[in-house]
Amino acid sequence: MPIRVLPPHVAARIAAGEVVERPASIVKELVENSIDAGATRITVEITAGGVDSIRVSDDGCGIDPGDIETAFRRHATSKLEGGEDLSRILTLGFRGEALPSVAAVGMVEAVSRPPGSQAAAVVTLGPDVDPHISARGAPVGTSITVKRLFERQPARRKFLRSASSESSAVAAVMTHYAMAYPEVRFSLSVDGRKTLASIGTGDLRDAVAAVYGAEVASAMLVATPGEGPVQVSGLAAPPQISRGGRGYISLFVNRRWIQNRRLAYAVEEAYKGLLMVGRHPIAVMNIRLPFEDVDVNVHPTKAEVRFRDESGVFGALQRSVRQALLAGAPVPDADLYRSAAGARVPVMDGQPTTALLWRHAVEAEARRTGGALGVVITGQEPARVATPSVTLPVLRVIGQFGAVYIVAEGPDGMYLIDQHAAHERVLYERFVGSRASQAPESQGLLDPVAVDLSPGQRAVLAREVEALRAHGLDMEEFGDGAILVRAVPKTLAAGDVREGVARFLDLVTEEGEIEGRDQVAMSLACHGAVRAGKTLAMEEIRDLVRQLEECETPNTCPHGRPTMILMGADFLAREFGRR
Ligand code: ADP
Ligand code: MG
């Protein structure tokens, strides 16, 4: 369709507003244009958070040389014909505002070649530089470069955050579009370093792998659309995989990335009872509904949309996620389930821990309603889940199983203890204790070690500096984002100190802030705890179990996962038909 300037009566009905607040808004608009142009490959390169330069290139349909100047006029679009179109918007763009707004805040060069043209048309323009048109050889598609952003808008520039936060805002845009359009190959380079590359297979799981990593992607559970006009599909992480922040719920409405707190809450609701307090889900959900049931023309950056029936969408979303969680629950494996039912269940903050609650609840519900939705913690089986725990009795160690679990015997039955979780608990209580007595288990370094920090690590350091010191990390600033470390907590002293400190700070970042818990101690414990998969000597196992017995809360790790499962003597007798 040719590009034309919208007639004033249509332009007037468009929710206008400033679309360019920061580099990420430019990237969003340009990427949307590339998607609308049918691109199969979209490459974004930014430097200095996008303030120095942003380039978005695609292999889409290109702009006709005769139209390239018009494209930068206000309300010039090829995507809307008449006013009625506003109620049925199929493209991401429709306002004809992005390109002129971008040219108002930075120097732009647009190079575009449709498949039929021999050469690309080039237009350069800027805040007070009139458009200049030329021609040049270039591949089919469009490449738009924006430089010297906000040079004429010092006020806007002042509101920008550090280059690294602007870069992460750009990355957020890119990761969301990569997940909304798995058939498109997205790539993002930040200061010459590739930070995102989706492979464009069309499979959402592949796109999610590019964003959250293969491990998370392969564990994600599939949500399939139910009945009704609102179709919700996507991927939702099982409750065992969660995050400390709320930023991992991605919602798309008719393939448009939206931010909507109420709908994000619908996803959180679907996980109710399955996640611990302070933990949040990872989910990527596509909501499809008739175009006339959603108004995208309400917000300048189109980040918000209005639904004709928001409650309907809320319900459909929640059901779809819930269904995925129930369908993907650990197989209602009768053995597992029954063993758990006989177990004394670890309790945290007065709540049964998630893993066991999960098993019981799902089983109970699946039986009661034939697999229907909603987990209600009532009735026979779940009641047992709520049995509070008591102090750990003295245990006799039998051995190790699978290099992961410790098998032990107590007066009331057989205990399976998760060695990593148990050791984490032991270390955690030790760290908290030594901190309270102001005697951190610290080890001085003969030669101080300089450690370079990433922006994320620096942020943790700034936030947790007191806690880190209290745990025996003695350091000072060393300029250029590096620190000079003079002493480290004992668990970080073994091996390469530089790497240990860096990995530990990452761990603190990854675990996020968990309400009311000591994050630094938790991360130290996790870092220092013996891994699953490590064969332990009998003596080591005994030591660990002794220390666990002395813990105040032996039955959960600091994250709230169970450290042990008890198969009661009664339960075993019943299982073997002795009773
Ligand atoms: P809108 O996307 O709302 O139409 P824009 O200002 O973003 O407005 O773009 C104006 C027009 O320029 C678009 O309608 C489209 O015809 C053309 N255009 C912009 N970017 C591209 C691109 N990457 N490939 C092809 N055409 C494009
Ligand atoms: Mg656009």
Coordinates of C-alpha atoms and ligand atoms in Angstrom, one line a residue:
M1 CA 0.0 0.0 0.0
P2 CA 1.3 3.5 -0.7
I3 CA 2.2 5.8 2.1
R4 CA -0.2 8.7 2.5
V5 CA -0.8 11.3 5.0
L6 CA -4.0 10.6 7.0
P7 CA -6.8 13.0 6.5
P8 CA -7.2 15.3 9.5
H9 CA -10.5 13.7 10.7
V10 CA -8.7 10.3 11.1
A11 CA -5.5 11.8 12.5
A12 CA -7.6 13.6 15.1
R13 CA -9.1 10.3 16.4
I14 CA -5.7 8.8 17.1
A15 CA -4.4 8.7 20.6
A16 CA -1.5 10.9 19.9
G17 CA 1.4 11.5 22.2
E18 CA 5.1 11.6 22.4
V19 CA 6.3 8.1 21.4
V20 CA 10.0 8.8 22.0
E21 CA 11.0 9.0 25.6
R22 CA 14.2 7.0 25.5
P23 CA 16.2 4.8 23.2
A24 CA 14.0 1.8 24.0
S25 CA 11.0 3.6 22.6
I26 CA 12.8 4.2 19.3
V27 CA 13.8 0.6 19.1
K28 CA 10.2 -0.5 19.8
E29 CA 8.8 1.7 17.1
L30 CA 11.4 0.7 14.5
V31 CA 11.1 -3.0 15.3
E32 CA 7.3 -2.8 15.0
N33 CA 7.7 -1.2 11.6
S34 CA 10.1 -4.1 10.6
I35 CA 7.5 -6.6 11.8
D36 CA 4.7 -4.8 9.9
A37 CA 7.0 -5.0 6.8
G38 CA 7.0 -8.8 7.0
A39 CA 10.6 -9.1 8.0
T40 CA 12.0 -12.5 8.8
R41 CA 15.2 -11.1 10.2
I42 CA 15.5 -8.0 12.4
T43 CA 18.9 -6.8 13.7
V44 CA 19.3 -4.1 16.3
E45 CA 22.6 -2.6 17.2
I46 CA 23.0 0.1 19.9
T47 CA 26.0 1.9 21.4
A48 CA 26.2 3.8 24.7
G49 CA 22.7 2.7 25.6
G50 CA 21.4 3.9 22.3
V51 CA 22.2 7.5 22.9
D52 CA 25.1 7.5 20.5
S53 CA 23.6 5.3 17.9
I54 CA 20.7 2.9 17.2
R55 CA 20.4 0.9 14.0
V56 CA 17.5 -1.3 13.2
S57 CA 17.8 -3.4 10.0
D58 CA 15.3 -5.8 8.4
D59 CA 14.7 -7.8 5.3
G60 CA 11.1 -6.7 5.0
C61 CA 9.2 -5.2 2.1
G62 CA 11.1 -2.0 2.0
I63 CA 9.8 1.5 1.2
D64 CA 9.2 2.6 -2.3
P65 CA 11.8 5.2 -3.3
G66 CA 9.1 7.6 -4.2
D67 CA 7.6 7.3 -0.7
I68 CA 10.6 7.5 1.5
E69 CA 10.4 11.2 2.2
T70 CA 6.6 11.0 2.9
A71 CA 7.2 8.2 5.4
F72 CA 8.8 10.9 7.7
R73 CA 5.8 13.2 7.5
R74 CA 3.4 13.4 10.4
H75 CA 0.5 11.0 10.2
A76 CA 1.9 9.4 7.0
T77 CA 1.2 5.7 7.0
S78 CA 0.6 2.9 4.6
K79 CA -1.4 1.0 7.2
L80 CA -4.7 2.8 7.5
E81 CA -7.1 3.5 4.7
G82 CA -10.3 4.9 6.2
G83 CA -11.4 6.0 9.6
E84 CA -13.3 2.7 10.2
D85 CA -10.0 0.9 10.3
L86 CA -9.2 2.2 13.7
S87 CA -11.5 -0.4 15.2
R88 CA -9.8 -3.3 13.4
I89 CA -6.1 -2.7 13.6
L90 CA -4.1 -5.6 12.4
T91 CA -0.7 -4.0 12.1
L92 CA 1.5 -2.9 15.1
G93 CA 1.7 0.6 13.7
F94 CA -1.1 2.8 12.4
R95 CA -0.5 6.3 13.5
G96 CA 2.2 7.4 11.1
E97 CA 3.9 9.1 14.0
A98 CA 7.0 7.1 14.8
L99 CA 9.3 8.1 12.0
P100 CA 8.7 11.9 12.2
S101 CA 9.0 11.7 16.0
V102 CA 12.3 9.9 15.8
A103 CA 13.6 12.5 13.2
A104 CA 12.6 15.2 15.7
V105 CA 15.0 14.0 18.3
G106 CA 18.0 12.5 16.5
M107 CA 19.9 12.4 13.2
V108 CA 18.3 9.8 11.0
E109 CA 19.5 7.9 8.0
A110 CA 17.0 5.6 6.4
V111 CA 18.1 3.2 3.7
S112 CA 15.4 1.2 2.0
R113 CA 15.1 -1.1 -1.0
P114 CA 11.9 -2.9 -2.0
P115 CA 12.4 -6.2 -3.9
G116 CA 11.5 -4.5 -7.2
S117 CA 14.1 -1.7 -7.0
Q118 CA 17.6 -1.8 -8.4
A119 CA 19.0 0.5 -5.7
A120 CA 18.0 1.6 -2.2
A121 CA 16.7 5.1 -1.6
V122 CA 18.5 6.9 1.2
V123 CA 17.0 9.8 3.2
T124 CA 18.9 11.7 5.8
L125 CA 17.2 14.2 8.1
G126 CA 17.3 15.5 11.6
P127 CA 15.9 18.0 14.1
D128 CA 16.6 20.9 11.9
V129 CA 18.1 19.2 8.9
D130 CA 15.8 19.0 5.9
P131 CA 15.4 15.7 4.3
H132 CA 18.1 14.9 1.7
I133 CA 17.5 12.1 -0.7
S134 CA 20.0 10.0 -2.5
A135 CA 20.5 6.4 -3.8
R136 CA 22.9 3.7 -3.0
G137 CA 23.3 -0.1 -3.4
A138 CA 21.9 -2.1 -0.5
P139 CA 20.2 -5.4 0.2
V140 CA 16.4 -5.6 0.0
G141 CA 14.9 -4.3 3.2
T142 CA 15.2 -1.3 5.4
S143 CA 17.9 -0.1 7.7
I144 CA 17.3 3.0 9.9
T145 CA 20.1 4.5 11.9
V146 CA 19.5 7.2 14.6
K147 CA 22.4 9.1 16.0
R148 CA 23.1 11.8 18.5
L149 CA 19.8 11.3 20.4
F150 CA 18.2 14.2 22.3
E151 CA 21.1 16.6 21.5
R152 CA 18.4 19.2 21.0
Q153 CA 16.4 18.1 24.0
P154 CA 18.7 18.4 27.0
A155 CA 15.7 18.1 29.3
R156 CA 14.9 14.7 27.9
R157 CA 18.5 13.7 28.0
K158 CA 18.7 14.5 31.6
F159 CA 15.9 12.0 32.3
L160 CA 17.8 9.2 30.7
R161 CA 19.4 6.7 33.1
S162 CA 22.8 5.1 32.8
A163 CA 23.8 3.6 29.5
S164 CA 23.4 0.2 31.1
S165 CA 19.8 0.8 32.2
E166 CA 19.0 2.2 28.8
S167 CA 20.5 -0.9 27.2
S168 CA 18.5 -3.1 29.4
A169 CA 15.3 -1.3 28.5
V170 CA 16.2 -1.9 24.8
A171 CA 16.9 -5.6 25.6
A172 CA 13.5 -5.9 27.3
V173 CA 11.8 -4.6 24.1
M174 CA 13.9 -7.1 22.0
T175 CA 13.3 -10.1 24.2
H176 CA 9.6 -9.5 24.2
Y177 CA 9.3 -9.1 20.5
A178 CA 11.5 -12.2 20.1
M179 CA 8.9 -14.1 22.1
A180 CA 5.9 -12.5 20.4
Y181 CA 7.3 -13.4 17.0
P182 CA 9.2 -16.7 17.2
E183 CA 9.2 -17.0 13.4
V184 CA 11.4 -13.9 13.2
R185 CA 15.2 -14.0 13.8
F186 CA 16.0 -11.2 16.2
S187 CA 19.5 -10.2 17.1
L188 CA 20.6 -7.5 19.5
S189 CA 24.2 -6.1 19.8
V190 CA 25.1 -3.8 22.6
D191 CA 28.3 -1.9 22.1
G192 CA 29.4 -4.6 19.6
R193 CA 28.6 -7.5 21.8
K194 CA 25.7 -9.8 20.8
T195 CA 23.3 -10.1 23.7
L196 CA 20.3 -11.8 22.1
A197 CA 19.9 -14.0 19.1
S198 CA 16.7 -15.8 18.5
I199 CA 16.7 -18.5 15.8
G200 CA 13.3 -17.8 14.2
T201 CA 12.0 -21.3 14.0
G202 CA 8.5 -20.3 14.8
D203 CA 8.5 -22.3 17.9
L204 CA 7.8 -20.3 21.1
R205 CA 10.0 -22.6 23.1
D206 CA 13.0 -21.8 21.0
A207 CA 12.4 -18.1 21.4
V208 CA 12.0 -18.5 25.2
A209 CA 15.3 -20.5 25.2
A210 CA 17.0 -17.5 23.5
V211 CA 15.7 -15.3 26.3
Y212 CA 15.7 -17.4 29.5
G213 CA 18.1 -20.1 28.5
A214 CA 17.6 -23.7 27.4
E215 CA 17.0 -25.1 30.8
V216 CA 14.1 -22.9 31.7
A217 CA 12.7 -23.3 28.2
S218 CA 12.7 -27.0 28.2
A219 CA 11.0 -27.1 31.6
M220 CA 8.2 -24.8 30.6
L221 CA 4.7 -26.2 30.5
V222 CA 2.4 -25.7 27.5
A223 CA -0.8 -23.7 27.9
T224 CA -3.4 -24.5 25.2
P225 CA -6.4 -22.4 24.4
G226 CA -9.7 -23.4 25.8
E227 CA -13.1 -22.6 24.5
G228 CA -14.6 -19.2 24.0
P229 CA -13.7 -16.1 22.1
V230 CA -10.6 -15.4 24.1
Q231 CA -7.9 -17.8 23.2
V232 CA -4.9 -18.0 25.5
S233 CA -1.8 -20.1 24.7
G234 CA 1.8 -20.0 25.7
L235 CA 4.4 -21.4 28.1
A236 CA 4.4 -21.2 31.8
A237 CA 7.3 -22.3 34.1
P238 CA 6.5 -25.1 36.5
P239 CA 6.4 -23.9 40.1
Q240 CA 9.8 -25.3 40.9
I241 CA 11.3 -22.7 38.6
S242 CA 10.5 -19.2 39.9
R243 CA 12.0 -15.8 40.2
G244 CA 12.4 -13.2 43.0
G245 CA 11.0 -10.4 40.9
R246 CA 7.8 -9.7 39.1
G247 CA 9.3 -9.0 35.7
Y248 CA 9.0 -12.4 34.2
I249 CA 5.4 -12.5 33.1
S250 CA 5.1 -11.5 29.4
L251 CA 1.8 -10.9 27.9
F252 CA 0.9 -10.4 24.2
V253 CA -2.5 -9.4 22.9
N254 CA -3.0 -10.2 19.3
R255 CA 0.8 -10.3 19.1
R256 CA 1.2 -7.0 20.7
W257 CA 3.3 -6.8 23.9
I258 CA 1.3 -5.2 26.6
Q259 CA 1.8 -4.2 30.2
N260 CA -1.2 -4.8 32.3
R261 CA -1.0 -5.3 36.0
R262 CA -4.4 -6.8 36.4
L263 CA -3.6 -9.5 33.8
A264 CA -0.2 -10.2 35.2
Y265 CA -2.0 -10.7 38.5
A266 CA -4.3 -13.3 36.7
V267 CA -1.1 -15.3 36.0
E268 CA 0.1 -14.9 39.6
E269 CA -3.3 -16.1 40.8
A270 CA -3.0 -19.2 38.7
Y271 CA 0.1 -20.1 40.7
K272 CA -1.6 -19.5 44.0
G273 CA -0.6 -22.0 46.6
L274 CA 2.2 -23.3 44.4
L275 CA 4.8 -20.6 44.9
M276 CA 6.3 -19.4 48.1
V277 CA 5.8 -15.9 49.3
G278 CA 8.1 -13.6 47.5
R279 CA 8.5 -15.9 44.5
H280 CA 7.1 -15.1 41.1
P281 CA 6.3 -17.1 38.0
I282 CA 7.9 -17.0 34.5
A283 CA 5.2 -17.1 31.9
V284 CA 4.9 -16.1 28.2
M285 CA 1.2 -15.9 27.3
N286 CA -0.4 -15.1 24.0
I287 CA -3.9 -13.8 24.2
R288 CA -5.9 -13.8 21.0
L289 CA -9.3 -12.3 20.7
P290 CA -11.4 -10.7 18.0
F291 CA -9.8 -7.4 16.9
E292 CA -13.0 -5.6 17.6
D293 CA -12.9 -6.7 21.3
V294 CA -9.7 -4.8 22.0
D295 CA -8.9 -1.2 21.6
V296 CA -5.2 -0.6 21.0
N297 CA -5.7 3.1 20.3
V298 CA -5.7 4.3 23.9
H299 CA -2.1 4.8 24.8
P300 CA 0.6 6.8 23.0
T301 CA 3.1 4.0 23.0
K302 CA 0.4 1.4 22.6
A303 CA 1.7 -0.4 25.7
E304 CA -1.8 -0.5 27.1
V305 CA -4.9 -1.7 25.5
R306 CA -8.5 -1.7 26.5
F307 CA -10.6 -4.8 26.5
R308 CA -14.4 -4.8 25.9
D309 CA -14.5 -7.5 28.6
E310 CA -11.4 -7.4 30.8
S311 CA -12.8 -9.9 33.3
G312 CA -13.4 -12.4 30.5
V313 CA -9.8 -12.1 29.5
F314 CA -8.6 -12.3 33.1
G315 CA -10.6 -15.5 33.6
A316 CA -9.4 -17.1 30.3
L317 CA -5.8 -16.3 31.1
Q318 CA -5.9 -17.6 34.6
R319 CA -7.6 -20.8 33.5
S320 CA -5.2 -21.4 30.7
V321 CA -2.1 -21.0 33.0
R322 CA -3.7 -23.1 35.7
Q323 CA -4.5 -25.8 33.2
A324 CA -0.9 -25.9 32.1
L325 CA 0.3 -26.2 35.6
L326 CA -2.0 -29.0 36.5
A327 CA -1.4 -30.9 33.3
G328 CA 2.3 -30.6 33.7
A329 CA 2.4 -31.4 37.4
P330 CA 4.7 -34.2 38.4
V331 CA 2.9 -37.3 37.2
P332 CA 0.3 -38.1 39.8
D333 CA 2.7 -40.9 40.5
A334 CA 0.8 -43.0 43.0
D335 CA 3.9 -44.1 44.8
L336 CA 5.4 -40.8 45.2
Y337 CA 2.1 -39.4 46.2
R338 CA 1.4 -42.0 48.8
S339 CA 4.9 -41.8 50.2
A340 CA 4.4 -38.1 50.6
A341 CA 1.0 -38.5 52.2
G342 CA 2.6 -40.5 55.0
A343 CA 5.4 -38.1 55.5
R344 CA 5.8 -35.5 58.1
V345 CA 5.6 -32.4 55.9
P346 CA 8.0 -29.6 56.4
V347 CA 6.3 -26.3 57.2
M348 CA 7.6 -22.8 56.6
D349 CA 6.0 -19.7 58.0
G350 CA 3.1 -21.8 59.0
Q351 CA 2.6 -23.1 55.4
P352 CA 3.5 -26.5 54.0
T353 CA 6.4 -26.2 51.6
T354 CA 5.4 -26.0 48.0
A355 CA 6.8 -29.2 46.6
L356 CA 4.7 -31.4 48.8
L357 CA 1.7 -29.1 48.8
W358 CA 1.9 -29.2 45.1
R359 CA 1.8 -33.0 44.9
H360 CA -1.0 -33.4 47.3
A361 CA -3.1 -30.6 46.1
V362 CA -2.9 -31.7 42.5
E363 CA -3.6 -35.2 43.3
A364 CA -6.5 -34.4 45.5
E365 CA -8.1 -32.1 43.0
A366 CA -7.5 -34.3 40.0
R367 CA -9.4 -37.0 41.8
R368 CA -12.2 -34.9 43.0
T369 CA -13.0 -33.1 39.8
G370 CA -11.6 -35.4 37.2
G371 CA -8.8 -33.1 36.3
A372 CA -10.7 -29.8 36.4
L373 CA -9.2 -26.6 37.4
G374 CA -8.5 -25.0 40.7
V375 CA -6.7 -26.4 43.7
V376 CA -8.6 -26.2 46.9
I377 CA -6.6 -27.2 49.9
T378 CA -9.3 -28.9 51.9
G379 CA -10.4 -32.5 52.4
Q380 CA -8.6 -35.6 53.5
E381 CA -5.2 -35.7 51.8
P382 CA -4.3 -32.0 52.0
A383 CA -5.2 -32.0 55.7
R384 CA -2.2 -34.2 56.3
V385 CA 0.0 -31.8 54.5
A386 CA -0.6 -29.2 57.1
T387 CA 0.8 -31.2 60.0
P388 CA 3.5 -29.0 61.5
S389 CA 7.0 -30.3 62.0
V390 CA 8.8 -30.8 65.2
T391 CA 12.4 -30.8 66.2
L392 CA 14.5 -33.3 64.3
P393 CA 15.3 -36.5 66.3
V394 CA 18.7 -38.0 66.4
L395 CA 19.2 -39.9 63.2
R396 CA 21.3 -43.0 62.3
V397 CA 22.9 -42.6 58.9
I398 CA 22.5 -45.5 56.6
G399 CA 24.2 -44.1 53.5
Q400 CA 23.9 -42.0 50.4
F401 CA 21.6 -42.6 47.4
G402 CA 22.3 -41.4 43.9
A403 CA 25.0 -39.0 45.2
V404 CA 22.1 -36.7 45.9
Y405 CA 20.2 -38.0 49.0
I406 CA 21.2 -39.2 52.3
V407 CA 19.3 -42.1 53.7
A408 CA 18.9 -42.2 57.5
E409 CA 16.8 -43.8 60.1
G410 CA 15.0 -42.2 63.0
P411 CA 12.6 -43.5 65.7
D412 CA 9.6 -42.7 63.5
G413 CA 10.8 -44.1 60.1
M414 CA 13.1 -43.6 57.2
Y415 CA 14.4 -40.2 56.2
L416 CA 15.5 -39.2 52.8
I417 CA 17.6 -36.0 53.1
D418 CA 18.6 -33.8 50.1
Q419 CA 22.3 -33.2 50.7
H420 CA 22.5 -29.8 49.1
A421 CA 19.4 -28.4 50.6
A422 CA 20.4 -29.7 54.0
H423 CA 23.9 -28.3 53.8
E424 CA 22.4 -25.0 52.7
R425 CA 20.3 -24.9 55.8
V426 CA 23.3 -25.7 58.0
L427 CA 25.4 -23.0 56.5
Y428 CA 22.6 -20.5 56.4
E429 CA 22.0 -20.7 60.2
R430 CA 25.7 -20.6 60.8
F431 CA 26.1 -17.4 58.7
V432 CA 23.1 -15.7 60.4
G433 CA 24.5 -16.8 63.8
S434 CA 28.0 -15.6 63.2
R435 CA 26.7 -12.3 61.9
A436 CA 24.6 -11.8 65.0
S437 CA 27.6 -12.4 67.2
Q438 CA 29.6 -10.1 64.9
A439 CA 32.2 -12.8 64.3
P440 CA 32.0 -13.4 60.6
E441 CA 33.9 -16.4 59.4
S442 CA 36.3 -14.3 57.3
Q443 CA 39.6 -15.1 55.7
G444 CA 42.1 -12.4 54.9
L445 CA 43.9 -12.5 51.6
L446 CA 47.6 -12.3 51.4
D447 CA 47.4 -10.2 48.3
P448 CA 44.3 -8.1 47.7
V449 CA 42.4 -9.2 44.6
A450 CA 40.8 -6.8 42.1
V451 CA 37.5 -8.0 40.8
D452 CA 35.7 -6.4 37.8
L453 CA 32.0 -6.1 38.4
S454 CA 29.1 -6.1 35.9
P455 CA 26.4 -3.4 36.4
G456 CA 24.2 -6.0 38.0
Q457 CA 26.9 -7.0 40.5
R458 CA 27.6 -3.4 41.2
A459 CA 24.0 -2.8 42.0
V460 CA 23.9 -5.7 44.4
L461 CA 27.1 -4.4 46.1
A462 CA 25.6 -1.0 46.6
R463 CA 22.4 -2.4 48.0
E464 CA 24.0 -5.0 50.2
V465 CA 27.3 -3.4 51.2
E466 CA 26.5 -3.6 54.9
A467 CA 25.4 -7.2 54.8
L468 CA 28.4 -8.2 52.8
R469 CA 30.8 -6.5 55.2
A470 CA 29.0 -8.2 58.1
H471 CA 29.6 -11.5 56.5
G472 CA 33.3 -10.9 56.2
L473 CA 33.7 -9.5 52.7
D474 CA 36.2 -6.7 53.2
M475 CA 36.6 -4.6 50.1
E476 CA 37.0 -1.1 48.8
E477 CA 36.2 0.7 45.5
F478 CA 38.9 0.4 42.9
G479 CA 37.5 2.7 40.2
D480 CA 36.0 1.7 36.9
G481 CA 33.4 -0.6 38.5
A482 CA 36.1 -2.8 40.1
I483 CA 36.6 -3.5 43.7
L484 CA 39.6 -4.5 45.7
V485 CA 38.9 -7.5 47.9
R486 CA 41.0 -7.9 51.1
A487 CA 39.1 -10.6 52.9
V488 CA 36.3 -12.9 52.0
P489 CA 33.8 -15.1 53.9
K490 CA 35.4 -18.5 54.4
T491 CA 33.2 -20.3 51.9
L492 CA 34.5 -18.1 49.2
A493 CA 38.1 -18.5 50.0
A494 CA 38.6 -21.9 48.4
G495 CA 39.7 -21.9 44.7
D496 CA 39.8 -18.8 42.5
V497 CA 38.7 -16.0 44.8
R498 CA 38.0 -13.6 41.9
E499 CA 35.6 -16.0 40.3
G500 CA 34.1 -17.1 43.6
V501 CA 33.3 -13.5 44.5
A502 CA 31.8 -12.8 41.1
R503 CA 29.7 -15.9 41.1
F504 CA 28.5 -15.2 44.5
L505 CA 27.4 -11.7 43.6
D506 CA 25.6 -13.2 40.7
L507 CA 23.9 -15.5 43.0
V508 CA 22.7 -12.7 45.2
T509 CA 21.3 -11.0 42.0
E510 CA 19.6 -14.1 40.8
E511 CA 17.9 -14.8 44.1
G512 CA 16.4 -11.4 44.2
E513 CA 15.1 -9.8 47.3
I514 CA 13.1 -12.1 49.3
E515 CA 11.0 -10.5 51.9
G516 CA 12.2 -10.8 55.4
R517 CA 15.0 -13.2 54.6
D518 CA 18.7 -12.7 54.7
Q519 CA 19.6 -12.7 51.1
V520 CA 23.4 -12.5 51.5
A521 CA 23.4 -15.3 54.0
M522 CA 21.2 -17.4 51.7
S523 CA 23.4 -16.9 48.7
L524 CA 26.5 -17.6 50.7
A525 CA 24.9 -20.8 51.9
C526 CA 23.9 -21.8 48.4
H527 CA 27.3 -21.1 47.1
G528 CA 29.1 -23.0 49.8
A529 CA 26.8 -26.0 50.1
V530 CA 27.8 -29.4 48.8
R531 CA 26.3 -30.0 45.3
A532 CA 23.9 -32.7 44.4
G533 CA 25.9 -35.3 42.5
K534 CA 28.9 -35.3 44.9
T535 CA 29.7 -38.6 46.5
L536 CA 30.2 -38.1 50.2
A537 CA 32.2 -40.1 52.6
M538 CA 30.3 -41.7 55.5
E539 CA 32.1 -39.4 57.9
E540 CA 31.0 -36.3 55.9
I541 CA 27.4 -37.5 55.8
R542 CA 27.4 -38.1 59.6
D543 CA 28.8 -34.6 60.2
L544 CA 26.2 -33.0 58.0
V545 CA 23.3 -34.9 59.6
R546 CA 24.6 -33.9 63.1
Q547 CA 24.8 -30.3 62.1
L548 CA 21.3 -30.5 60.6
E549 CA 19.9 -31.9 63.8
E550 CA 21.2 -28.9 65.6
C551 CA 19.5 -26.5 63.2
E552 CA 16.6 -24.4 64.4
T553 CA 14.6 -25.1 61.2
P554 CA 16.1 -28.3 59.9
N555 CA 13.3 -29.3 57.6
T556 CA 13.6 -26.6 54.9
C557 CA 16.4 -25.0 53.0
P558 CA 16.7 -21.2 53.3
H559 CA 14.6 -21.0 50.1
G560 CA 11.8 -23.0 51.6
R561 CA 12.3 -26.2 49.8
P562 CA 12.1 -29.4 51.9
T563 CA 15.4 -30.8 53.1
M564 CA 13.9 -34.1 53.8
I565 CA 11.1 -36.5 53.4
L566 CA 10.0 -38.9 56.1
M567 CA 8.5 -42.3 55.3
G568 CA 6.9 -43.2 58.5
A569 CA 7.1 -46.7 59.9
D570 CA 3.3 -46.9 59.8
F571 CA 3.2 -45.9 56.2
L572 CA 5.8 -48.5 55.2
A573 CA 4.0 -51.2 57.1
R574 CA 0.8 -50.3 55.2
E575 CA 2.6 -50.2 51.9
F576 CA 4.0 -53.7 52.4
G577 CA 0.7 -55.1 53.5
R578 CA 1.9 -55.8 57.0
R579 CA -1.0 -54.0 58.4
Ligands
ADP1 P1 3.1 3.7 11.1 O1 4.0 2.5 11.4 O2 2.2 4.1 12.2 O3 2.5 3.6 9.7 P2 5.6 5.1 11.0 O4 6.0 6.5 11.1 O5 6.2 4.2 12.0 O6 4.1 5.0 11.0 O7 6.0 4.6 9.5 C1 5.5 5.3 8.4 C2 5.5 4.4 7.2 O8 6.8 4.1 6.8 C3 4.8 3.1 7.5 O9 3.4 3.1 7.3 C4 5.5 2.2 6.4 O10 4.8 2.3 5.2 C5 6.8 2.8 6.2 N1 7.9 2.1 6.9 C6 8.5 2.4 8.1 N2 9.4 1.5 8.5 C7 9.4 0.6 7.5 C8 10.2 -0.6 7.3 N3 11.1 -1.0 8.2 N4 9.9 -1.4 6.2 C9 9.0 -0.9 5.3 N5 8.3 0.2 5.5 C10 8.4 0.9 6.5
MG2 MG 5.3 2.5 13.0

